[in-house]
Amino acid sequence: MPLTPAEGADLDPSPFDDLPTPLVVPVPTMLDSFQTINILAPLVRCSKLPFRHLCSLYETQVTTTPMMLAEEFSRSQIARTSDFTTSKEERGVFWMEPRHAGLNRETIHPEDRVSKTDHCPRPHSRLPPTAAPPTKQSVLVRGALLAQFASPNGKSLADAAELISPYIDGLDLNCGCPQRWAYNEGIGCALLRKPELVRDMVRTVQDRMGWNWPVSVKIRVDPDLKWVAVFLFILPRCPLSYGGCIADIYVQATYQYPTSRRPVRTPHPTDNRLTDTLVKSALSAGVSHITIHGRTRHQASTEPVDLDAIKFAVECAGGQVPCVANGDLWDLSDAAKMRETGVKGVMGARGLLAK
């Protein structure tokens, strides 16, 4: 039975009525400023709107679309409708704990409190899990959405970026898809041996969208790490700021190559030097954060991730940029082990889907 006006007037106000406006920050700022950041990886056919929204209900602060083909997306309305949908409700709202005492919404630098994209958050009804902050230091923060594209040329990528920019918080160029069809099409891992093309693609997008518009690059390491170092060194050098060129770098530091087909080998001393070169080259390219995946393009997902390799890559970064770890993340204990490597965020894929 509906309430009468008099009865409704007697109801207590909702405890959520006095919530502050959620803080909107770029992903690297989120990683640097707050603890326990969880990220949904791009999942083929799976990380579409319903699953992204579901994950955002369970402390997944950053979500990513599946890989989309920029050429098809930019020229076909049918492809755009099929590949991408969003809503004003899909980003979660979270109470986050600052990494450092005294950090709050007032002390975060104004430049780091503004998203560098064309996305303007619309009014929404998303609420945090609790009305009251867990601690006195907790800050209310809005989650973020990244769109991932694969493209063999810069024009298509820039066209796709322009079309999708009002709805996302950053664009990611896939340079790590290991599937044979993608390699044959000149996308995904095929771009690892074409660093000049990737550089031109990033520049084309930023020429179109503005040099503060965030572009990220995801790669899997080539078995010959010197190629990855060249790849990252050639990327356009931009300031080490969160509005610049964001690179999510999937790194396999070659301590070991454990597989079911051959015994674990003892690494050659140059392996570590190559990994160090890889990360240092990424830093020199002006990347904003690094995601470290402990497998090469040729390794199956059934092969274990090397946490020591992730830790070594984090040490190579030297704290200049925040790092994220990815691979074999199935439960909270796995996440805790990953965080021990020194990363500031963890990325889940099959583990989130299985739950």
GROMACS .gro file of C-alpha atoms in nm, residues 82-225:
model
  144
   82SER     CA    1   2.722  -0.451  -3.114
   83ASP     CA    2   3.062  -0.388  -2.959
   84PHE     CA    3   3.002  -0.112  -2.708
   85THR     CA    4   2.724  -0.013  -2.474
   86THR     CA    5   2.748   0.184  -2.154
   87SER     CA    6   2.527   0.352  -1.899
   88LYS     CA    7   2.554   0.631  -1.648
   89GLU     CA    8   2.531   0.369  -1.374
   90GLU     CA    9   2.815   0.133  -1.475
   91ARG     CA   10   3.099   0.302  -1.286
   92GLY     CA   11   3.098   0.218  -0.919
   93VAL     CA   12   3.141   0.452  -0.624
   94PHE     CA   13   3.391   0.340  -0.362
   95TRP     CA   14   3.526   0.435  -0.022
   96MET     CA   15   3.903   0.430  -0.073
   97GLU     CA   16   4.178   0.444   0.184
   98PRO     CA   17   4.460   0.694   0.115
   99ARG     CA   18   4.811   0.553   0.094
  100HIS     CA   19   4.955   0.837   0.298
  101ALA     CA   20   4.840   1.015   0.611
  102GLY     CA   21   4.684   1.352   0.542
  103LEU     CA   22   4.584   1.265   0.185
  104ASN     CA   23   4.225   1.370   0.110
  105ARG     CA   24   4.019   1.526  -0.168
  106GLU     CA   25   4.155   1.872  -0.079
  107THR     CA   26   4.522   1.771  -0.077
  108ILE     CA   27   4.520   1.589  -0.413
  109HIS     CA   28   4.666   1.826  -0.672
  110PRO     CA   29   4.392   1.992  -0.884
  111GLU     CA   30   4.553   1.864  -1.205
  112ASP     CA   31   4.521   1.509  -1.072
  113ARG     CA   32   4.156   1.551  -0.976
  114VAL     CA   33   4.041   1.611  -1.333
  115SER     CA   34   3.989   1.343  -1.594
  116LYS     CA   35   4.175   1.431  -1.915
  117THR     CA   36   3.906   1.288  -2.143
  118ASP     CA   37   3.587   1.424  -2.296
  119HIS     CA   38   3.379   1.216  -2.057
  120CYS     CA   39   3.157   1.430  -1.834
  121PRO     CA   40   3.004   1.223  -1.555
  122ARG     CA   41   2.625   1.232  -1.575
  123PRO     CA   42   2.398   1.227  -1.270
  124HIS     CA   43   2.369   0.872  -1.142
  125SER     CA   44   2.223   0.679  -0.853
  126ARG     CA   45   2.525   0.463  -0.767
  127LEU     CA   46   2.602   0.449  -0.397
  128PRO     CA   47   2.897   0.311  -0.201
  129PRO     CA   48   2.848  -0.013  -0.005
  130THR     CA   49   2.799   0.183   0.318
  131ALA     CA   50   2.676   0.533   0.394
  132ALA     CA   51   2.940   0.590   0.660
  133PRO     CA   52   3.309   0.589   0.563
  134PRO     CA   53   3.497   0.289   0.706
  135THR     CA   54   3.759   0.518   0.859
  136LYS     CA   55   3.801   0.890   0.917
  137GLN     CA   56   4.051   0.901   0.631
  138SER     CA   57   3.827   0.728   0.370
  139VAL     CA   58   3.763   0.923   0.049
  140LEU     CA   59   3.464   0.867  -0.181
  141VAL     CA   60   3.591   0.807  -0.538
  142ARG     CA   61   3.416   0.726  -0.864
  143GLY     CA   62   3.542   0.427  -1.065
  144ALA     CA   63   3.682   0.441  -1.420
  145LEU     CA   64   3.616   0.278  -1.758
  146LEU     CA   65   3.883   0.204  -2.021
  147ALA     CA   66   3.809   0.104  -2.382
  148GLN     CA   67   4.050  -0.128  -2.561
  149PHE     CA   68   4.100  -0.124  -2.938
  150ALA     CA   69   4.308  -0.317  -3.189
  151SER     CA   70   4.408  -0.138  -3.506
  152PRO     CA   71   4.667  -0.172  -3.783
  153ASN     CA   72   4.673   0.204  -3.854
  154GLY     CA   73   4.648   0.535  -3.678
  155LYS     CA   74   4.356   0.687  -3.868
  156SER     CA   75   4.112   0.414  -3.771
  157LEU     CA   76   4.227   0.431  -3.410
  158ALA     CA   77   4.185   0.809  -3.400
  159ASP     CA   78   3.840   0.781  -3.560
  160ALA     CA   79   3.736   0.525  -3.299
  161ALA     CA   80   3.879   0.740  -3.020
  162GLU     CA   81   3.684   1.042  -3.136
  163LEU     CA   82   3.359   0.846  -3.150
  164ILE     CA   83   3.392   0.679  -2.810
  165SER     CA   84   3.563   0.960  -2.617
  166PRO     CA   85   3.248   1.105  -2.454
  167TYR     CA   86   3.181   0.774  -2.278
  168ILE     CA   87   3.519   0.652  -2.145
  169ASP     CA   88   3.805   0.750  -1.916
  170GLY     CA   89   4.087   0.634  -2.142
  171LEU     CA   90   4.168   0.436  -2.458
  172ASP     CA   91   4.392   0.132  -2.471
  173LEU     CA   92   4.572   0.005  -2.783
  174ASN     CA   93   4.602  -0.374  -2.781
  175CYS     CA   94   4.953  -0.482  -2.871
  176GLY     CA   95   4.941  -0.815  -2.690
  177CYS     CA   96   4.665  -1.033  -2.835
  178PRO     CA   97   4.844  -1.364  -2.910
  179GLN     CA   98   4.575  -1.520  -3.130
  180ARG     CA   99   4.687  -1.629  -3.476
  181TRP     CA  100   4.410  -1.447  -3.662
  182ALA     CA  101   4.503  -1.119  -3.493
  183TYR     CA  102   4.871  -1.167  -3.575
  184ASN     CA  103   4.784  -1.235  -3.940
  185GLU     CA  104   4.574  -0.916  -3.949
  186GLY     CA  105   4.868  -0.711  -3.828
  187ILE     CA  106   4.718  -0.630  -3.488
  188GLY     CA  107   4.780  -0.747  -3.131
  189CYS     CA  108   5.123  -0.906  -3.089
  190ALA     CA  109   5.209  -0.831  -3.452
  191LEU     CA  110   5.264  -0.469  -3.343
  192LEU     CA  111   5.545  -0.568  -3.108
  193ARG     CA  112   5.785  -0.578  -3.403
  194LYS     CA  113   5.648  -0.250  -3.544
  195PRO     CA  114   5.736   0.011  -3.281
  196GLU     CA  115   5.745   0.297  -3.530
  197LEU     CA  116   5.388   0.217  -3.638
  198VAL     CA  117   5.268   0.211  -3.278
  199ARG     CA  118   5.440   0.543  -3.213
  200ASP     CA  119   5.266   0.693  -3.515
  201MET     CA  120   4.931   0.550  -3.406
  202VAL     CA  121   4.960   0.702  -3.059
  203ARG     CA  122   5.061   1.036  -3.206
  204THR     CA  123   4.774   1.027  -3.455
  205VAL     CA  124   4.523   0.976  -3.175
  206GLN     CA  125   4.671   1.253  -2.962
  207ASP     CA  126   4.697   1.490  -3.260
  208ARG     CA  127   4.324   1.438  -3.306
  209MET     CA  128   4.216   1.433  -2.943
  210GLY     CA  129   4.476   1.653  -2.775
  211TRP     CA  130   4.805   1.566  -2.607
  212ASN     CA  131   4.646   1.544  -2.264
  213TRP     CA  132   4.404   1.278  -2.385
  214PRO     CA  133   4.505   0.944  -2.226
  215VAL     CA  134   4.616   0.665  -2.459
  216SER     CA  135   4.734   0.338  -2.312
  217VAL     CA  136   4.927   0.056  -2.473
  218LYS     CA  137   4.910  -0.307  -2.367
  219ILE     CA  138   5.180  -0.542  -2.485
  220ARG     CA  139   5.300  -0.889  -2.417
  221VAL     CA  140   5.672  -0.927  -2.406
  222ASP     CA  141   5.847  -1.062  -2.710
  223PRO     CA  142   6.074  -1.357  -2.624
  224ASP     CA  143   6.356  -1.132  -2.741
  225LEU     CA  144   6.328  -0.857  -2.480
   0.00000   0.00000   0.00000
